[in-house]
Coordinates of C-alpha atoms in Angstrom, one line a residue:
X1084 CA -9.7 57.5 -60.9
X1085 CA -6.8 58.8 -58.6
X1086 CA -6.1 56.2 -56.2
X1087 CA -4.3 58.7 -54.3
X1088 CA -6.0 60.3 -51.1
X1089 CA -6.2 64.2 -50.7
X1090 CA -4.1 65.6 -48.3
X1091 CA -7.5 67.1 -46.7
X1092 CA -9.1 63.6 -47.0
X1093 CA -5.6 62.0 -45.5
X1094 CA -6.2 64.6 -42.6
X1095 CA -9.6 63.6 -41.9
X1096 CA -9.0 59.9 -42.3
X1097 CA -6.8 60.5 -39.8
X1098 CA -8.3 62.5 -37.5
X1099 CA -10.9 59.6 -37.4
X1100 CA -8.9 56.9 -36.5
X1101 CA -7.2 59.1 -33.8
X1102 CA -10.8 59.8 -32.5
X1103 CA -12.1 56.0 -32.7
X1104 CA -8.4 55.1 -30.9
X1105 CA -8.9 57.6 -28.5
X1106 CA -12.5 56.4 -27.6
X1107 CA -11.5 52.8 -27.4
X1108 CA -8.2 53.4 -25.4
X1109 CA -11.0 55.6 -23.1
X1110 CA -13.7 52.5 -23.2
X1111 CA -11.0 50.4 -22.1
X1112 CA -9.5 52.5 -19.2
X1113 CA -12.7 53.1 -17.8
X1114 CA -13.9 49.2 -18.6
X1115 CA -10.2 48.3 -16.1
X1116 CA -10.6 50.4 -13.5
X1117 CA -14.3 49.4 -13.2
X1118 CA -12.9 45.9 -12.6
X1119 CA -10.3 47.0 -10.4
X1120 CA -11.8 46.4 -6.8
X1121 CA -11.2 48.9 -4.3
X1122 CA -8.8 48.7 -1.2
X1123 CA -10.4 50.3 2.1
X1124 CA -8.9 51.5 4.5
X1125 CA -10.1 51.6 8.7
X1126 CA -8.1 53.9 11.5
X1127 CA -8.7 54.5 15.1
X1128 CA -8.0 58.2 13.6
X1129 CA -10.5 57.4 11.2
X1130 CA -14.3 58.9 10.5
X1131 CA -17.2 56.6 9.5
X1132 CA -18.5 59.8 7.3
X1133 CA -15.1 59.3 5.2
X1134 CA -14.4 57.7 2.1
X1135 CA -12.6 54.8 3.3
X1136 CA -9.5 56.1 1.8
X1137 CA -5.6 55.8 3.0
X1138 CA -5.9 59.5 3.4
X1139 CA -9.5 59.3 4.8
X1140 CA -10.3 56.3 6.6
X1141 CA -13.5 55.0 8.4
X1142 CA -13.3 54.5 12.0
X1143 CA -15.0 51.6 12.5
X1144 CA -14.9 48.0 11.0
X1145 CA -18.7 47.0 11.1
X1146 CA -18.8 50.1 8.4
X1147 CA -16.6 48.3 6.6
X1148 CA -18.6 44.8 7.4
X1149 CA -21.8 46.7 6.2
X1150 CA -19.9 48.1 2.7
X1151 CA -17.4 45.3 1.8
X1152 CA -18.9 43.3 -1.7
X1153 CA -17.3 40.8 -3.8
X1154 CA -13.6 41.5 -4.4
X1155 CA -13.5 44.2 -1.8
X1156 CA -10.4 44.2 0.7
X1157 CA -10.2 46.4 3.6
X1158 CA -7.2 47.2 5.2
X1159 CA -7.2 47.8 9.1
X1160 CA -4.3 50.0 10.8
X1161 CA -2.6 49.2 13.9
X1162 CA -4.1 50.2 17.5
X1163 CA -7.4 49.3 19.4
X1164 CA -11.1 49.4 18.3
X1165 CA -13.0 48.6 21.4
X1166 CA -16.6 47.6 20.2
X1167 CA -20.2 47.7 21.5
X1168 CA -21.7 45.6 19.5
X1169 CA -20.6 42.6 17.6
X1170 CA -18.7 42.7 13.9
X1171 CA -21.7 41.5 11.5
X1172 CA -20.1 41.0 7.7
X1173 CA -23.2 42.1 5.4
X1174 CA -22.0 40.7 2.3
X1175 CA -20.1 37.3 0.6
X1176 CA -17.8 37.2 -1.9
X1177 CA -17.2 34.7 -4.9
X1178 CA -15.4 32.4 -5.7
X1179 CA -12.8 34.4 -7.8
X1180 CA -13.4 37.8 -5.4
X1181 CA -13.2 36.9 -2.2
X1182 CA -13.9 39.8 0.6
X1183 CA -10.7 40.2 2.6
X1184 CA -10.4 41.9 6.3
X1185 CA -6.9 42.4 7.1
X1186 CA -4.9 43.8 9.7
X1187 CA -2.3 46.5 8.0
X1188 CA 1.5 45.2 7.1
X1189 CA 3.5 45.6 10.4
X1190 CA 0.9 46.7 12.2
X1191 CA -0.8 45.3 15.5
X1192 CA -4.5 45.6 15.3
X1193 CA -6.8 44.3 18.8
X1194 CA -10.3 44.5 18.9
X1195 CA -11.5 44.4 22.0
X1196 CA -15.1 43.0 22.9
X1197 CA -15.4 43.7 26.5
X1198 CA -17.8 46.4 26.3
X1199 CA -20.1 44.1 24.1
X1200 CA -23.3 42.9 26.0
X1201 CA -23.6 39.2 26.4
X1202 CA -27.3 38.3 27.6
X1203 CA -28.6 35.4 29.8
X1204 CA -28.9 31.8 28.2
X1205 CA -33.1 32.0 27.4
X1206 CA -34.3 30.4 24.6
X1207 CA -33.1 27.9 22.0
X1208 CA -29.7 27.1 21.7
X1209 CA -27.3 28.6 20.4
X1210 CA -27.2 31.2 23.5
X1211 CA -26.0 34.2 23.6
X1212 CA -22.7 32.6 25.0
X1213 CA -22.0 30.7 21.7
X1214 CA -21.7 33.7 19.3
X1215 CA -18.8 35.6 18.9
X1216 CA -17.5 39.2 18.7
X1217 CA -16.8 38.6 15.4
X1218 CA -20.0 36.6 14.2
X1219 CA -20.1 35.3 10.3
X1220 CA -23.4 33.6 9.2
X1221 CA -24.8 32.6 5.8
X1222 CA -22.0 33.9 4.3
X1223 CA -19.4 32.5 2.3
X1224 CA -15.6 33.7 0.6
X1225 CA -14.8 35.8 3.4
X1226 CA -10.5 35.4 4.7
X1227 CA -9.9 37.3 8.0
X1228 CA -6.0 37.6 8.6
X1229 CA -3.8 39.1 10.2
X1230 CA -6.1 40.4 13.8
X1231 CA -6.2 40.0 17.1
X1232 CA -9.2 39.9 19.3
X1233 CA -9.6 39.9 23.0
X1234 CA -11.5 40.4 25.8
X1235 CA -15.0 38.5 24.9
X1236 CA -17.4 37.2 27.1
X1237 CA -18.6 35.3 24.7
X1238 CA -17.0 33.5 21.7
X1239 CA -13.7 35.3 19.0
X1240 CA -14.5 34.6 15.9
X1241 CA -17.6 32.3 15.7
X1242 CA -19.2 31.1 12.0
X1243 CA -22.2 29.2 11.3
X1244 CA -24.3 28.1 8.1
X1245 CA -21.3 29.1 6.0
X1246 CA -18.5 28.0 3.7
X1247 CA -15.2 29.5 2.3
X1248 CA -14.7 31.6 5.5
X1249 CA -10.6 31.4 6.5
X1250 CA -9.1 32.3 9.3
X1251 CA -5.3 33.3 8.6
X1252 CA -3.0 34.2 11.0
X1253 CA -5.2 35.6 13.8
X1254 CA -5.4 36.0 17.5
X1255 CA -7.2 35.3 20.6
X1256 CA -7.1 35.8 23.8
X1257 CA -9.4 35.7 26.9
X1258 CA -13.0 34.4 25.7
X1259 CA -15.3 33.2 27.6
X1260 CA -16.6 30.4 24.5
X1261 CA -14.0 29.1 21.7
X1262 CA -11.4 31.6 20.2
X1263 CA -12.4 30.4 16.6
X1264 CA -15.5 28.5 16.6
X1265 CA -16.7 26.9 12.9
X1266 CA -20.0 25.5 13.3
X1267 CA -23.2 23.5 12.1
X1268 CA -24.1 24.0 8.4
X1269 CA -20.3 25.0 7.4
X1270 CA -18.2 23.4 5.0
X1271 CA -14.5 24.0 3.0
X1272 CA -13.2 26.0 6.0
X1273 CA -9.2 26.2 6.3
X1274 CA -8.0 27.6 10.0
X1275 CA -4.3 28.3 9.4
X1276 CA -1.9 30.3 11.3
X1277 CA -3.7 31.1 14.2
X1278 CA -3.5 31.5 17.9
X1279 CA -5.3 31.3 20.7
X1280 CA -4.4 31.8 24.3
X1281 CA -6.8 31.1 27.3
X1282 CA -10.1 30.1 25.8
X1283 CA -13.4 29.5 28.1
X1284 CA -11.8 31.2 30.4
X1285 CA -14.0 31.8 33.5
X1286 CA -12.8 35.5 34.0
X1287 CA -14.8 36.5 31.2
X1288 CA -18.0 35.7 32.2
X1289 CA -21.5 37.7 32.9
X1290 CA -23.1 36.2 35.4
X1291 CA -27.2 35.7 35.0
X1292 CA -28.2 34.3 38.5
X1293 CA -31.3 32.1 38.5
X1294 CA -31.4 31.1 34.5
X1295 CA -31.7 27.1 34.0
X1296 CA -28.7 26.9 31.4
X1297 CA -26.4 29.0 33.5
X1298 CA -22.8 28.0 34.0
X1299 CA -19.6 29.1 35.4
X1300 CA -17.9 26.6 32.8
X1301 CA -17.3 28.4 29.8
X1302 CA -18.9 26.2 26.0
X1303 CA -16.9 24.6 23.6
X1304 CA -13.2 24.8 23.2
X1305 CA -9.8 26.9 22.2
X1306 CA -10.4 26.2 18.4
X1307 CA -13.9 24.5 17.9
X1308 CA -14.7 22.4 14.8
X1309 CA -18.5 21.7 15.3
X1310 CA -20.0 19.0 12.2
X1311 CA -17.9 20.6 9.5
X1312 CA -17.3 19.1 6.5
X1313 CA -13.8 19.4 4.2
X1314 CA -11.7 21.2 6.7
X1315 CA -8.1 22.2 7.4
X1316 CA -6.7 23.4 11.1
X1317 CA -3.2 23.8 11.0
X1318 CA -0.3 25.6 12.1
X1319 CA -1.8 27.1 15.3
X1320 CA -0.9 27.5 18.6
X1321 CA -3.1 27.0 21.1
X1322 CA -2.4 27.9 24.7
X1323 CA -3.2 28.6 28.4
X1324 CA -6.9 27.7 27.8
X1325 CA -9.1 26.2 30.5
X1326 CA -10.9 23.4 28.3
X1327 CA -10.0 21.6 25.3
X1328 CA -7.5 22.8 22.8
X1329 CA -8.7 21.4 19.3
X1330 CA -11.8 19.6 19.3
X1331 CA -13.5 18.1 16.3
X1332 CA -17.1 17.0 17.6
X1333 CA -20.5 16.2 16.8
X1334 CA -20.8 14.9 12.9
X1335 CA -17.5 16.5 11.4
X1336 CA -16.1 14.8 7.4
X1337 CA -13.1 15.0 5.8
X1338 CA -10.8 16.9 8.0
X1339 CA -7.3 17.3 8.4
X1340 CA -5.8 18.8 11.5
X1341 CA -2.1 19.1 11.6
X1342 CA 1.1 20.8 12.4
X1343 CA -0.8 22.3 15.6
X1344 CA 1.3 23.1 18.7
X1345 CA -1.3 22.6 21.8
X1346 CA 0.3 22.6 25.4
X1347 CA -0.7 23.9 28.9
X1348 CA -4.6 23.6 28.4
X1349 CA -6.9 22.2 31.6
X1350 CA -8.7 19.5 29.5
X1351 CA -7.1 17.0 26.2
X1352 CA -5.3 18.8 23.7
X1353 CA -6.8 17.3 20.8
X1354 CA -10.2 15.9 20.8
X1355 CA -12.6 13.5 18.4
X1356 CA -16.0 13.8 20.1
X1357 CA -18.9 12.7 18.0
X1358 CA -22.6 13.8 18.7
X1359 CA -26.0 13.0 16.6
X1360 CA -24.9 11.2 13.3
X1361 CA -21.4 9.4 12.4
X1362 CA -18.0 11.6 12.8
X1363 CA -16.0 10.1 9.8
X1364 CA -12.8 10.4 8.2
X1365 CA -10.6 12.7 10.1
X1366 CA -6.8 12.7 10.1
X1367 CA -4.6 14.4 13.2
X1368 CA -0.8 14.0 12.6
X1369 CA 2.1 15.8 12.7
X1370 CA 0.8 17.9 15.9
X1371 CA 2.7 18.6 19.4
X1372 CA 0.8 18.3 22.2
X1373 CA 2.1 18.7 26.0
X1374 CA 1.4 19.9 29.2
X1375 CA -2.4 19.2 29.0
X1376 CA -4.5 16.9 30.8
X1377 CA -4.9 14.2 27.5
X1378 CA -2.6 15.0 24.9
X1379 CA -5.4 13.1 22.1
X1380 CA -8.6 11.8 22.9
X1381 CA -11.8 9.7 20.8
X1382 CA -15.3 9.7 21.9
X1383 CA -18.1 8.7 21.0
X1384 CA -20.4 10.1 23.8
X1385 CA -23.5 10.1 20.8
X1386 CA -24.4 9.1 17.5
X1387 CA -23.6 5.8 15.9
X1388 CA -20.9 5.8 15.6
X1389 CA -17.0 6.8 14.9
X1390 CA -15.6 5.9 11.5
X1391 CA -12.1 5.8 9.9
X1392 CA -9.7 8.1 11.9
X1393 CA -5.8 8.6 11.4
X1394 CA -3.7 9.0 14.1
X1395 CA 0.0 9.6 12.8
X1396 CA 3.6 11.4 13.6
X1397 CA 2.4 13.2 16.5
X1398 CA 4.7 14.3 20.1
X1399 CA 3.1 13.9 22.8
X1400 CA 4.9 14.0 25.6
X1401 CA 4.9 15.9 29.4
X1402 CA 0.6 15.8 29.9
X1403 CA -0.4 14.7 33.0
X1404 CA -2.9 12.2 32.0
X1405 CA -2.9 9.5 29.1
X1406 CA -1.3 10.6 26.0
X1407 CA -3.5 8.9 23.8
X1408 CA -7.3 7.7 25.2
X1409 CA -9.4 5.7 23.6
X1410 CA -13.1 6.8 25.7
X1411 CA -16.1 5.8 27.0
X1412 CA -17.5 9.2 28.1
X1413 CA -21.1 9.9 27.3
X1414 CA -22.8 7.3 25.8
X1415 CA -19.6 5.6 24.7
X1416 CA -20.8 4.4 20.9
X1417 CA -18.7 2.3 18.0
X1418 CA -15.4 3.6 17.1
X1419 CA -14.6 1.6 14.4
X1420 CA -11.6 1.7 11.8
X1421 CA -8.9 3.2 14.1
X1422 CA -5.0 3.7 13.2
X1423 CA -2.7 4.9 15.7
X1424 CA 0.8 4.8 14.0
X1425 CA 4.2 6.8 13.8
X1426 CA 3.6 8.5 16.7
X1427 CA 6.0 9.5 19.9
X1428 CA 4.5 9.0 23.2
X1429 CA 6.8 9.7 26.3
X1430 CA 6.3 10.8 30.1
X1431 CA 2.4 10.8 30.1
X1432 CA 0.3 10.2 33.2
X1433 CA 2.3 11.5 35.8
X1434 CA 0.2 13.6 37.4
X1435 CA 0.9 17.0 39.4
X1436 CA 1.7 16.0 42.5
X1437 CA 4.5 12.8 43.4
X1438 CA 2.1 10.3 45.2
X1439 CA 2.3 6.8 45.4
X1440 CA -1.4 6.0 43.3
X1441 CA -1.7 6.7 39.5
X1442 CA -3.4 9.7 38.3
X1443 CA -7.1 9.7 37.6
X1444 CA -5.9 8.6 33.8
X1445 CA -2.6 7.7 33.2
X1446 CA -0.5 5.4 31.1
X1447 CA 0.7 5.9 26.8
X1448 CA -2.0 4.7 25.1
X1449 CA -5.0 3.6 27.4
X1450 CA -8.4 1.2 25.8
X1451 CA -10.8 2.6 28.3
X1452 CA -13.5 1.6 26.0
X1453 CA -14.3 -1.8 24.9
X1454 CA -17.1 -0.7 22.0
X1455 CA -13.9 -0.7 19.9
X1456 CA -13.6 -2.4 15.7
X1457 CA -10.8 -2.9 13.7
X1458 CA -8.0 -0.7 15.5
X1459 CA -4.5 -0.8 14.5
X1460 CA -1.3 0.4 17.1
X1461 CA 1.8 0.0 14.7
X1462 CA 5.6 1.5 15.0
X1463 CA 5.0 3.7 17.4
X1464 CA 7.5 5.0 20.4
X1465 CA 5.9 4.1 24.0
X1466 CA 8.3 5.6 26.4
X1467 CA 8.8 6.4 30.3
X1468 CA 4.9 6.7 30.6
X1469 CA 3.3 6.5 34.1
X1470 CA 1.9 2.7 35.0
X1471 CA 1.7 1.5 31.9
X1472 CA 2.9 1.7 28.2
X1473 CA -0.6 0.7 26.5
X1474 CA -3.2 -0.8 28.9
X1475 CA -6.7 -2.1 28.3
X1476 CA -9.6 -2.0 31.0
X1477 CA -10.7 -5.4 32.4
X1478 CA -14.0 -4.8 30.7
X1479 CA -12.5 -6.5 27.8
X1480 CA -13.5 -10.1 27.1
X1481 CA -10.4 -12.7 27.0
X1482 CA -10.6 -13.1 23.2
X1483 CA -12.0 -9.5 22.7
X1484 CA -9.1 -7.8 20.5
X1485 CA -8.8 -10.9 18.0
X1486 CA -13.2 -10.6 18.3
X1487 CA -12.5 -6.8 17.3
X1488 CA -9.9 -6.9 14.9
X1489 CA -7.5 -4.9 17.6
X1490 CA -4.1 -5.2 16.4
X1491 CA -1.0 -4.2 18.8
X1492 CA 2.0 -5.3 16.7
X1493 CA 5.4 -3.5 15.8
X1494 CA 6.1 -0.9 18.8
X1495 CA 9.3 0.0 20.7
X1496 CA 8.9 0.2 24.5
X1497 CA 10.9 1.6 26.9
X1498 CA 9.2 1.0 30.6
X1499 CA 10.8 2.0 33.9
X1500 CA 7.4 1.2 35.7
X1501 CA 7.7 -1.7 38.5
X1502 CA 4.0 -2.3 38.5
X1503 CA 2.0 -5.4 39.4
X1504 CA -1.0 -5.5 37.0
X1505 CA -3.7 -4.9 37.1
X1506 CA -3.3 -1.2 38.5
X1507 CA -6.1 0.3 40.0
X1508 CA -7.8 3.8 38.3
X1509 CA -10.7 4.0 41.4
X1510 CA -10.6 8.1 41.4
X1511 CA -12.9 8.8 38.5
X1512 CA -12.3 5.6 35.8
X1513 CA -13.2 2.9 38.3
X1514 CA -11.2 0.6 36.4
X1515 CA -8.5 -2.3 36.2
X1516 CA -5.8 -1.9 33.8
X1517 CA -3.8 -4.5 32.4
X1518 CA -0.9 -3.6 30.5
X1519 CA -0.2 -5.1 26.8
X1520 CA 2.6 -4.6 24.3
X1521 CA 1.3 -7.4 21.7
X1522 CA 2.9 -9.0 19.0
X1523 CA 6.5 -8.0 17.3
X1524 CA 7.3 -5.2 19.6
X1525 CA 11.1 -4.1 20.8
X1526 CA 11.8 -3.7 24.7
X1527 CA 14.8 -0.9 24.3
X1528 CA 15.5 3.1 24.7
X1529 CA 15.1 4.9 22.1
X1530 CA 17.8 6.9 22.1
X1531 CA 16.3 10.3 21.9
X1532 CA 18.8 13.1 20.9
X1533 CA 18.0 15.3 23.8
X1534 CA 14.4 14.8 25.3
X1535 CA 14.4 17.3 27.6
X1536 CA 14.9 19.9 25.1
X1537 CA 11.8 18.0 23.3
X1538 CA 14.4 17.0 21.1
X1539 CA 12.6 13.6 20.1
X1540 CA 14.8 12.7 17.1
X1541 CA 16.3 9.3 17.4
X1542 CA 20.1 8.8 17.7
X1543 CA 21.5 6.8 14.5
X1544 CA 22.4 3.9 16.8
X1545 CA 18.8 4.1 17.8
X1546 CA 16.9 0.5 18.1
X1547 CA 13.7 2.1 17.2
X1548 CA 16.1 3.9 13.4
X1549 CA 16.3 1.1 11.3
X1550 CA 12.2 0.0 11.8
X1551 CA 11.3 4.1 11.3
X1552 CA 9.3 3.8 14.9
X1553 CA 8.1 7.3 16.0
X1554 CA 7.4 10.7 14.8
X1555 CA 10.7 11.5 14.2
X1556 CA 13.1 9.5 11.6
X1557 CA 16.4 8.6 12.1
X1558 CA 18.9 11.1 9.7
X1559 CA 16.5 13.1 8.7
X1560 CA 16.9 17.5 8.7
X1561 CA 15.6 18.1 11.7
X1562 CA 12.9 20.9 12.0
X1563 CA 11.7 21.8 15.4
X1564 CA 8.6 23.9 13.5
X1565 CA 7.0 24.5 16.8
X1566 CA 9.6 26.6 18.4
X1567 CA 10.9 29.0 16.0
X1568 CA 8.6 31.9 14.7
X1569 CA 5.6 30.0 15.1
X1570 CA 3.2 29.8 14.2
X1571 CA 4.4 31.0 10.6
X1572 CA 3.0 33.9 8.2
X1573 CA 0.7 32.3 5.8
X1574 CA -0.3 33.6 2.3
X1575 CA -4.5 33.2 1.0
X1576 CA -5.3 31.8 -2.6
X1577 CA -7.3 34.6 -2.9
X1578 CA -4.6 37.4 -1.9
X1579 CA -2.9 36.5 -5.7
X1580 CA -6.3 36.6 -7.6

């Protein structure tokens, strides 16, 4: 038999294989650029009847909140989209295709609520007042990034019964309810990069004479973390607001807040505020806080209690009331496995106006409470605050913080105050304060580099260098992170996938 093939049978032999290649190579093009997710696009130029397209965008971005699925991004050019009616995302991604809303490269995108319709507060809570403009529930793997919203009379971006929705590099400004609100039912939320500028501000508000649950007071706070658990807030700025800046409250888990810069807000800067069950393991360090009214607060005003919070390597400096307070507001439950360490605490309680009685809170570090277990206060910097360094109310038994486990040991202290204890706090605490600075401590200045530049780094002759006291060690690069292009531009897992 020849072995050899025909030229005609080489031809067709061929002609197969080229045919099966060619069909494969097809099958395989087509199978790729079905998996390759489409980019959207959104323009104030834009038409809603449009394919979403560079060349033909939509105009709106509730279109693209109603079309978006799994793995979808849309991408939202520069200008203003004044809205109506609140954004509503339809759709949630997965885990490995997330849905992205982003503002365009370069481009400034603001969408502006003020046109959208906030009713009066009937009903069940949550009111009309606490949803947002932009308003995620039930969803999950959603990133927003990179927009600005303003103008709300009720909340910026609120979520609720969610998880996997991020916030990256967003802004707020004027809302009548929190800027970025994450709420009950939410978990594995990461708010990174974000600002927002004068939260619960009263300007924003639509008046509904004559409802029970009416109030000039605008809910919640700048960035809101309501019973959240596995979160991340960090890298924000948070300004010019009329309430709290940061607030973690009501049953929030396993959160980290950190690297926030919070100054000139009415109310504390940073806030642990637990309601119904326990608020447990969160951790705030390495924030700057100043020119609010408490630069870091803890209450318990409901629940059982407070459990194991970290207080570490924050600034705190320039707020007119106490720089850290330990509360009895509400209905003042257990706070219980407390560490307050590393942290800088200088020119707190002072006040707006130069009078000659202390301001309705004062002091570094004030124990207003006495439902208090196992707190620690260790190499920290207490320095030039008003009336007292750390004081504890005369509610305290004699024997009370060996009773409780309160350990005050290892601080530098740097006091110009010529006070005779106890002072007197008779405009709202109705409290005497007696000043401590407990065991091991170091009466000297610190030697900051250049404190009113809110340079806080300690001079290498510094007594407070060789025992690492403060937020700020002694030789080490320094990096004023808050001042320079802050807050920073942040990349999203899910931007690589």
């Amino acid at each position: 038999m020849n072995q050899r093939l025909s030229s005609a049978t080489r031809r067709r032999f061929i002609q197969a294989v080229g045919t099966l290649a060619g069909l494969s190579f097809a099958k395989l093009t087509q199978s790729s650029t079905a998996t390759e997710k489409p980019v959207y696009y959104v323009s104030p130029q834009g038409n809603d009847a449009n394919l979403g397209t560079f060349e033909q965008p939509w105009a709106t971005i509730q279109k693209a909140a109603e079309t978006l699925t799994p793995g979808d991004k849309v991408f939202i050019r520069g200008g203003t989209y004044r809205i109506s009616e609140r954004i509503y995302p339809r759709n949630s991604g997965t885990e490995n295709q997330w849905i992205i809303y982003a503002g365009y490269p370069g481009e400034t995108v603001i969408i502006d609520g003020d046109d959208v319709y906030v009713g009066p507060p009937v009903g069940e809570p949550p009111f009309p007042r606490d949803q947002g403009a932009f308003q995620i529930e039930g969803k999950h793997h959603i990133l927003i990034k990179n927009l600005t919203l303003k103008n709300s009379h009720n909340g910026g971006f609120v979520v609720r019964d969610s998880h996997h929705i991020d916030f990256y590099n967003n802004t707020t400004i004027n809302t009548f309810s929190s800027g970025i609100f994450i709420g009950r039912g939410c978990y594995q939320h990461k708010v990174l990069g974000n600002t927002v500028i004068n939260a619960n501000t009263n300007e924003m508000l639509i008046e509904h004479p004559g409802y029970p649950y009416q109030s000039s007071v605008g809910p919640h706070e700048g960035i809101t973390i309501g019973s959240v658990e596995d979160f991340e807030v960090a890298y924000n700025q948070v300004c010019y607001c009329a309430k709290e800046g940061i607030d973690c409250k009501g049953t929030p888990k396993r959160g980290k807040v950190h690297h926030n810069y919070t100054h000139h807000c009415r109310r504390q800067g940073l806030y642990i505020d637990s309601w119904r069950d326990v608020l447990e393991d969160i951790e705030f360090y390495e924030n700057v806080v100043h020119d609010c009214e408490t630069g870091i607060a803890i209450s318990a005003e409901d629940g059982p209690k407070i459990d194991n919070i970290r207080i570490h390597h924050n600034l705190v400096f320039n707020n007119r009331a106490t720089g850290i307070f330990l509360s009895r507001w509400g209905k003042d439950r257990l706070k219980t496995n407390i560490q307050i360490y590393n942290n800088t605490i200088h020119r707190n309680g002072y006040g707006l106006k130069n009078t000659p009685d202390p301001h309705w809170l004062t002091g570094g570090l004030y124990f207003y409470t006495t439902n208090l277990e196992n707190v620690v206060v260790r190499d920290n910097i207490f320095s030039d605050n008003a009336w007292f360094q750390i004081g504890y109310s005369s509610e305290f038994e004699p024997d009370a913080f060996q009773t409780k486990n309160i350990q005050i040991q290892s601080n530098l202290f740097f006091d110009n105050n010529t006070v005779t204890y106890p002072v007197n706090l008779d405009e709202w605490a109705n409290d005497r304060v007696y000043a401590t600075k407990g065991e091991d401590f170091i009466e000297a200045d610190p030697l900051f580099e250049h404190p009113l530049n809110a340079n806080f780094y300690l001079q290498s002759s510094s007594p407070a260098a060789q025992k690492k006291f403060g937020a700020f060690p002694a030789n080490a690069t320094k990096n004023f992170w808050w001042s320079v292009n802050f807050p920073p531009q942040l990349n999203h897992p899910s931007e690589s996938l």
